Coordinates of C-alpha atoms and ligand atoms in Angstrom, one line a residue:
X1 CA 96.5 78.6 85.3
X2 CA 95.1 79.0 88.7
X3 CA 92.3 81.6 89.0
X4 CA 94.3 83.8 91.4
X5 CA 97.1 84.1 88.8
X6 CA 95.0 85.0 85.9
X7 CA 93.7 88.4 86.9
X8 CA 95.9 91.4 85.5
X9 CA 95.3 94.9 86.7
X10 CA 95.6 97.4 83.8
X11 CA 96.2 101.1 84.7
X12 CA 94.9 103.3 82.0
X13 CA 97.3 106.2 81.3
X14 CA 95.8 107.9 78.2
X15 CA 94.5 110.9 79.9
X16 CA 98.0 111.6 81.3
X17 CA 100.9 109.9 79.4
X18 CA 98.5 109.9 76.4
X19 CA 97.8 113.5 76.2
X20 CA 100.9 115.1 77.7
X21 CA 103.0 114.9 74.4
X22 CA 100.1 116.1 72.2
X23 CA 100.6 119.5 70.6
X24 CA 96.9 120.3 70.2
X25 CA 95.8 121.6 73.6
X26 CA 92.5 119.9 74.3
X27 CA 89.7 121.7 76.5
X28 CA 89.4 120.3 79.9
X29 CA 85.9 119.1 79.0
X30 CA 87.4 116.6 76.6
X31 CA 89.8 115.4 79.2
X32 CA 86.9 114.9 81.5
X33 CA 84.8 113.1 78.9
X34 CA 87.7 110.8 78.2
X35 CA 88.1 110.0 81.8
X36 CA 84.4 109.3 82.2
X37 CA 84.4 107.1 79.2
X38 CA 87.3 105.0 80.7
X39 CA 85.6 104.8 84.1
X40 CA 82.5 103.4 82.2
X41 CA 85.0 100.7 80.7
X42 CA 85.6 99.4 84.1
X43 CA 89.3 100.2 84.7
X44 CA 90.1 100.0 88.4
X45 CA 92.9 102.5 88.0
X46 CA 92.9 105.6 85.7
X47 CA 95.8 108.1 85.6
X48 CA 94.0 111.3 85.1
X49 CA 96.5 114.1 85.0
X50 CA 99.7 115.7 86.4
X51 CA 100.3 118.4 88.9
X52 CA 103.5 119.7 87.3
X53 CA 104.8 122.9 86.0
X54 CA 102.6 124.3 83.1
X55 CA 105.6 125.5 81.5
X56 CA 107.1 121.9 81.4
X57 CA 103.9 120.4 80.3
X58 CA 101.2 122.8 79.0
X59 CA 98.6 120.1 78.3
X60 CA 98.5 119.2 82.0
X61 CA 97.9 123.0 83.1
X62 CA 94.2 122.1 83.7
X63 CA 94.9 119.3 86.2
X64 CA 92.6 120.8 88.9
X65 CA 89.8 121.4 86.6
X66 CA 89.9 118.0 85.2
X67 CA 90.0 116.4 88.5
X68 CA 87.1 118.6 89.6
X69 CA 85.0 117.6 86.6
X70 CA 85.2 114.0 86.5
X71 CA 82.5 111.7 87.6
X72 CA 84.0 109.2 90.1
X73 CA 82.9 105.7 89.9
X74 CA 83.0 103.7 93.0
X75 CA 85.9 101.4 93.3
X76 CA 88.1 103.2 90.8
X77 CA 91.4 104.7 91.8
X78 CA 91.9 108.2 90.2
X79 CA 95.7 108.8 90.0
X80 CA 97.9 111.8 89.3
X81 CA 101.6 112.6 88.9
X82 CA 103.3 114.8 91.6
X83 CA 107.0 115.7 91.1
X84 CA 107.3 117.8 94.3
X85 CA 105.4 119.2 97.4
X86 CA 103.5 121.8 95.2
X87 CA 102.2 118.9 93.1
X88 CA 101.1 116.9 96.2
X89 CA 99.2 120.1 97.5
X90 CA 97.4 119.9 94.2
X91 CA 96.7 116.4 94.3
X92 CA 95.2 116.7 98.0
X93 CA 93.1 119.5 97.2
X94 CA 91.8 117.6 94.0
X95 CA 91.1 114.6 96.2
X96 CA 93.3 112.2 94.1
X97 CA 93.3 108.6 95.5
X98 CA 96.9 108.0 94.3
X99 CA 100.0 110.0 93.6
X100 CA 103.0 109.0 91.7
X101 CA 106.6 110.4 92.3
X102 CA 108.6 109.8 89.1
X103 CA 112.4 109.2 89.2
X104 CA 114.8 108.0 86.7
X105 CA 117.5 105.4 86.5
X106 CA 119.5 107.8 84.1
X107 CA 121.0 111.1 85.3
X108 CA 120.5 112.9 82.0
X109 CA 116.8 112.0 81.9
X110 CA 116.4 113.1 85.5
X111 CA 117.8 116.5 84.6
X112 CA 115.8 117.0 81.4
X113 CA 112.5 115.8 82.9
X114 CA 112.5 117.1 86.4
X115 CA 115.3 119.4 86.5
X116 CA 117.4 117.9 89.2
X117 CA 119.8 114.9 89.9
X118 CA 118.6 111.5 90.8
X119 CA 119.7 112.0 94.3
X120 CA 118.1 115.5 94.6
X121 CA 114.8 113.9 93.2
X122 CA 114.9 111.2 96.0
X123 CA 115.3 113.8 98.6
X124 CA 112.4 115.8 97.0
X125 CA 110.3 112.7 97.0
X126 CA 110.8 111.6 100.6
X127 CA 108.6 114.2 102.3
X128 CA 106.0 114.0 99.4
X129 CA 105.7 110.3 99.9
X130 CA 105.5 110.5 103.7
X131 CA 102.8 113.2 103.5
X132 CA 100.8 111.4 100.9
X133 CA 100.8 108.2 103.1
X134 CA 100.0 110.1 106.1
X135 CA 96.9 111.4 104.2
X136 CA 95.9 107.9 103.3
X137 CA 96.8 108.0 99.6
X138 CA 98.1 105.1 97.6
X139 CA 101.6 106.0 96.5
X140 CA 103.5 104.9 93.3
X141 CA 107.2 105.3 92.6
X142 CA 108.1 105.3 88.9
X143 CA 111.6 104.5 87.6
X144 CA 112.0 105.9 84.1
X145 CA 114.5 104.9 81.7
X146 CA 114.7 101.3 83.2
X147 CA 115.6 99.8 79.8
X148 CA 117.5 102.6 78.1
X149 CA 117.8 106.4 78.1
X150 CA 117.3 108.8 75.1
X151 CA 120.4 110.6 76.1
X152 CA 122.7 107.9 77.5
X153 CA 121.7 104.8 75.8
X154 CA 122.2 101.7 77.8
X155 CA 121.1 101.8 81.5
X156 CA 122.4 99.2 84.0
X157 CA 119.9 97.1 85.9
X158 CA 121.9 98.0 89.1
X159 CA 120.9 101.7 88.5
X160 CA 117.3 100.8 88.3
X161 CA 117.6 98.6 91.4
X162 CA 119.2 101.5 93.3
X163 CA 116.4 104.0 92.7
X164 CA 113.7 101.2 93.3
X165 CA 115.2 100.5 96.6
X166 CA 115.2 104.0 97.7
X167 CA 111.7 104.5 96.7
X168 CA 110.6 101.3 98.7
X169 CA 112.5 102.4 101.7
X170 CA 110.7 105.8 101.6
X171 CA 107.4 103.9 101.5
X172 CA 105.8 103.7 98.2
X173 CA 103.2 101.2 97.9
X174 CA 104.0 100.2 94.3
X175 CA 107.0 100.5 91.7
X176 CA 106.4 101.2 88.2
X177 CA 109.3 100.2 86.1
X178 CA 109.2 102.1 82.9
X179 CA 110.6 101.5 79.4
X180 CA 110.3 105.4 78.5
X181 CA 111.6 104.9 75.0
X182 CA 110.5 101.4 74.1
X183 CA 114.0 99.9 73.6
X184 CA 113.6 96.9 75.9
X185 CA 113.7 93.4 74.6
X186 CA 112.2 90.4 76.5
X187 CA 115.7 89.3 77.7
X188 CA 116.7 92.9 79.1
X189 CA 113.2 93.2 80.5
X190 CA 113.5 89.8 82.3
X191 CA 116.9 90.9 83.7
X192 CA 115.6 94.3 85.0
X193 CA 112.4 92.9 86.5
X194 CA 114.0 89.9 88.0
X195 CA 116.4 92.2 89.8
X196 CA 113.6 94.4 91.0
X197 CA 111.5 91.5 92.1
X198 CA 114.4 90.6 94.4
X199 CA 113.5 93.7 96.4
X200 CA 109.8 93.2 96.9
X201 CA 106.9 91.0 96.1
X202 CA 105.5 91.0 92.5
X203 CA 102.1 92.4 93.6
X204 CA 103.9 95.7 94.2
X205 CA 105.4 95.8 90.7
X206 CA 104.0 97.4 87.6
X207 CA 105.4 97.5 84.1
X208 CA 105.0 100.6 81.8
X209 CA 106.1 99.9 78.3
X210 CA 106.2 102.5 75.5
X211 CA 106.0 100.7 72.1
X212 CA 108.5 102.3 69.9
X213 CA 109.7 99.1 68.3
X214 CA 106.6 97.1 68.8
X215 CA 108.1 95.0 71.6
X216 CA 105.9 96.0 74.5
X217 CA 103.6 93.1 74.3
X218 CA 106.5 90.5 74.3
X219 CA 108.1 92.5 77.1
X220 CA 104.8 92.2 79.0
X221 CA 104.9 88.4 78.4
X222 CA 108.5 88.4 79.9
X223 CA 107.0 90.2 83.1
X224 CA 103.9 87.9 83.3
X225 CA 106.4 84.9 83.3
X226 CA 108.1 86.5 86.4
X227 CA 104.6 86.9 88.2
X228 CA 104.0 90.7 87.5
X229 CA 100.3 91.2 87.1
X230 CA 100.1 95.0 86.7
X231 CA 100.7 96.9 83.6
X232 CA 100.1 100.5 82.2
X233 CA 98.6 101.0 78.7
X234 CA 97.0 103.8 76.9
X235 CA 93.8 103.7 74.7
X236 CA 94.6 104.1 71.1
X237 CA 98.5 103.8 71.9
X238 CA 98.7 107.4 72.7
X239 CA 101.5 108.7 74.7
X240 CA 105.0 109.9 74.9
X241 CA 107.2 112.2 77.1
X242 CA 108.1 115.7 75.8
X243 CA 111.5 115.0 77.4
X244 CA 112.1 111.6 75.7
X245 CA 112.8 112.6 72.0
X246 CA 112.1 109.8 69.6
X247 CA 109.7 107.7 71.8
X248 CA 106.3 106.8 70.7
X249 CA 103.2 106.0 72.6
X250 CA 102.4 103.8 75.3
X251 CA 101.4 100.2 74.3
X252 CA 97.8 100.4 73.2
X253 CA 95.3 99.2 75.9
X254 CA 93.1 97.5 73.1
X255 CA 96.2 95.4 72.1
X256 CA 97.0 94.5 75.6
X257 CA 93.5 93.4 76.4
X258 CA 93.3 91.2 73.3
X259 CA 96.8 89.8 73.9
X260 CA 96.0 88.9 77.5
X261 CA 92.5 87.6 76.6
X262 CA 94.1 85.2 74.0
X263 CA 96.4 83.9 76.7
X264 CA 93.7 83.0 79.4
X265 CA 94.3 86.3 81.5
X266 CA 91.3 88.3 82.7
X267 CA 91.0 92.0 83.2
X268 CA 87.3 92.5 83.5
X269 CA 87.5 95.6 81.3
X270 CA 85.2 96.3 78.5
X271 CA 87.3 96.3 75.3
X272 CA 84.7 97.7 73.1
X273 CA 84.3 100.6 75.3
X274 CA 88.0 101.1 75.2
X275 CA 88.0 101.0 71.5
X276 CA 85.2 103.7 71.4
X277 CA 87.0 105.8 73.8
X278 CA 90.4 105.5 71.9
X279 CA 88.7 106.4 68.6
X280 CA 86.8 109.3 70.2
X281 CA 89.8 110.9 71.7
X282 CA 91.9 110.5 68.5
X283 CA 89.0 112.3 66.6
X284 CA 89.2 115.2 69.1
X285 CA 93.0 115.4 68.7
X286 CA 92.6 115.6 64.9
X287 CA 90.3 118.5 65.6
Ligands
HMG301 P1 111.8 123.6 88.2 O1 112.0 124.7 87.3 O2 113.2 123.0 88.8 O3 111.1 124.0 89.5 O4 111.0 122.3 87.7 P2 110.9 125.2 90.4 O5 110.4 124.9 91.7 O6 112.1 126.2 90.2 O7 109.6 125.9 89.7 C1 109.6 126.4 88.4 C2 108.3 126.9 87.9 O8 107.2 125.9 87.9 C3 107.7 128.0 88.9 O9 106.8 128.8 88.3 C4 106.8 127.1 89.8 O10 105.9 127.7 90.6 C5 106.2 126.0 89.0 P3 107.3 130.2 87.8 O11 107.7 131.0 89.0 O12 108.4 130.1 86.9 O13 106.1 130.9 87.1 N1 106.0 124.8 89.6 C6 104.8 124.2 89.5 N2 103.7 124.5 88.9 C7 102.6 123.7 89.2 N3 102.6 122.5 89.7 C8 103.9 122.1 90.3 C9 104.9 123.0 90.2 N4 106.2 122.9 90.6 C10 106.8 123.9 90.3 N5 103.9 120.9 90.9 C11 109.7 120.6 88.0 C12 110.9 121.3 88.4 C13 109.7 119.2 88.5 C14 108.4 121.3 88.8 C15 109.4 120.6 86.5 O14 110.5 120.3 85.9 C16 108.2 119.8 86.0 O15 107.1 120.2 86.3 N6 108.4 118.6 85.4 C17 107.5 117.7 85.0 C18 107.9 116.9 83.8 C19 106.8 116.0 83.4 O16 105.6 116.1 83.7 N7 107.3 115.1 82.6 C20 106.2 114.1 82.1 C21 105.8 113.1 83.1 S1 107.0 111.9 83.4 C22 106.8 110.8 82.2 O17 106.1 110.9 81.2 C23 107.4 109.3 82.3 C24 106.4 108.3 82.7 O18 105.4 108.1 81.8 C25 107.1 107.0 82.9 C26 108.0 106.7 81.6 O19 107.6 106.5 80.5 O20 109.3 106.7 81.9 C27 105.7 108.5 84.1
MG302 MG1 105.6 107.0 79.9

């Protein structure tokens, strides 16, 4: 494999996706310590928190405090989720490097997750993306339920493409295509990513896989075969969405790093440091 094809960008999402569904509310100090450990493990991008309604996701209520407390390492992108203008204001005040607007390919999940239709969400995102770009931030647009919906079941690739196209048109730098509930198979994953890759180059596409049926790694392989080189994962496999019943955590970063390493890919991430961070945060959650 040519050297240029070997590098895979891993976005560590445990402080955000990993913790958002945990019932035990952790103090901000623990979240800050987790992010600092992940920075030391040499991730290039860490999803730190979400500027969302504290009623919707109580665990993320301390977003500003966490962002203010982390020690930033040079070259690391500290990313946050922003569902609306208010979220963007929080992200800008906190000096986030990257924001994420998160839409869905399924109407029911859009309603449950962000309390509006897909069309309304896209209208809401447009000024958020424009303002974030004007402020010089990197912008991600996520398409949830790309491989299935907890409420509607199957989701057509065309629905994913429709939302992805609009996100690109409004100016996102990167698309994250998400298997929110981990129901994807390698064939279905190939179909959806192939369709999305017809819209934009592979360097702008990321895969986000929950591991409910332990298919995340083979789905990542399906994406790698199509040229995708960016994936989200979560230390210790923590994760889940409060609005996606039945879904388990994100694919574990430790497993992804081993899997990629065994196949000749490089991430430049310190897997031992990730293992320690994962074990540590699990111990904090256990009380
Ligand atoms: P809404 O009720 O329609 O919005 O919620 P609203 O504007 O009427 O506001 C309701 C309340 O929230 C108000 O407070 C607002 O001030 C407050 P109240 O007057 O009732 O006290 N509020 C906010 N507070 C802080 N920051 C904000 C903010 N906006 C409003 N930005 C809204 C709409 C989008 C706000 C809400 O539904 C929400 O916050 N949803 C977030 C849901 C979420 O975070 N889900 C998990 C992340 S997505 C995910 O996990 C999927 C992903 O991992 C990919 C995958 O796996 O698929 C990314
Ligand atoms: Mg997720």
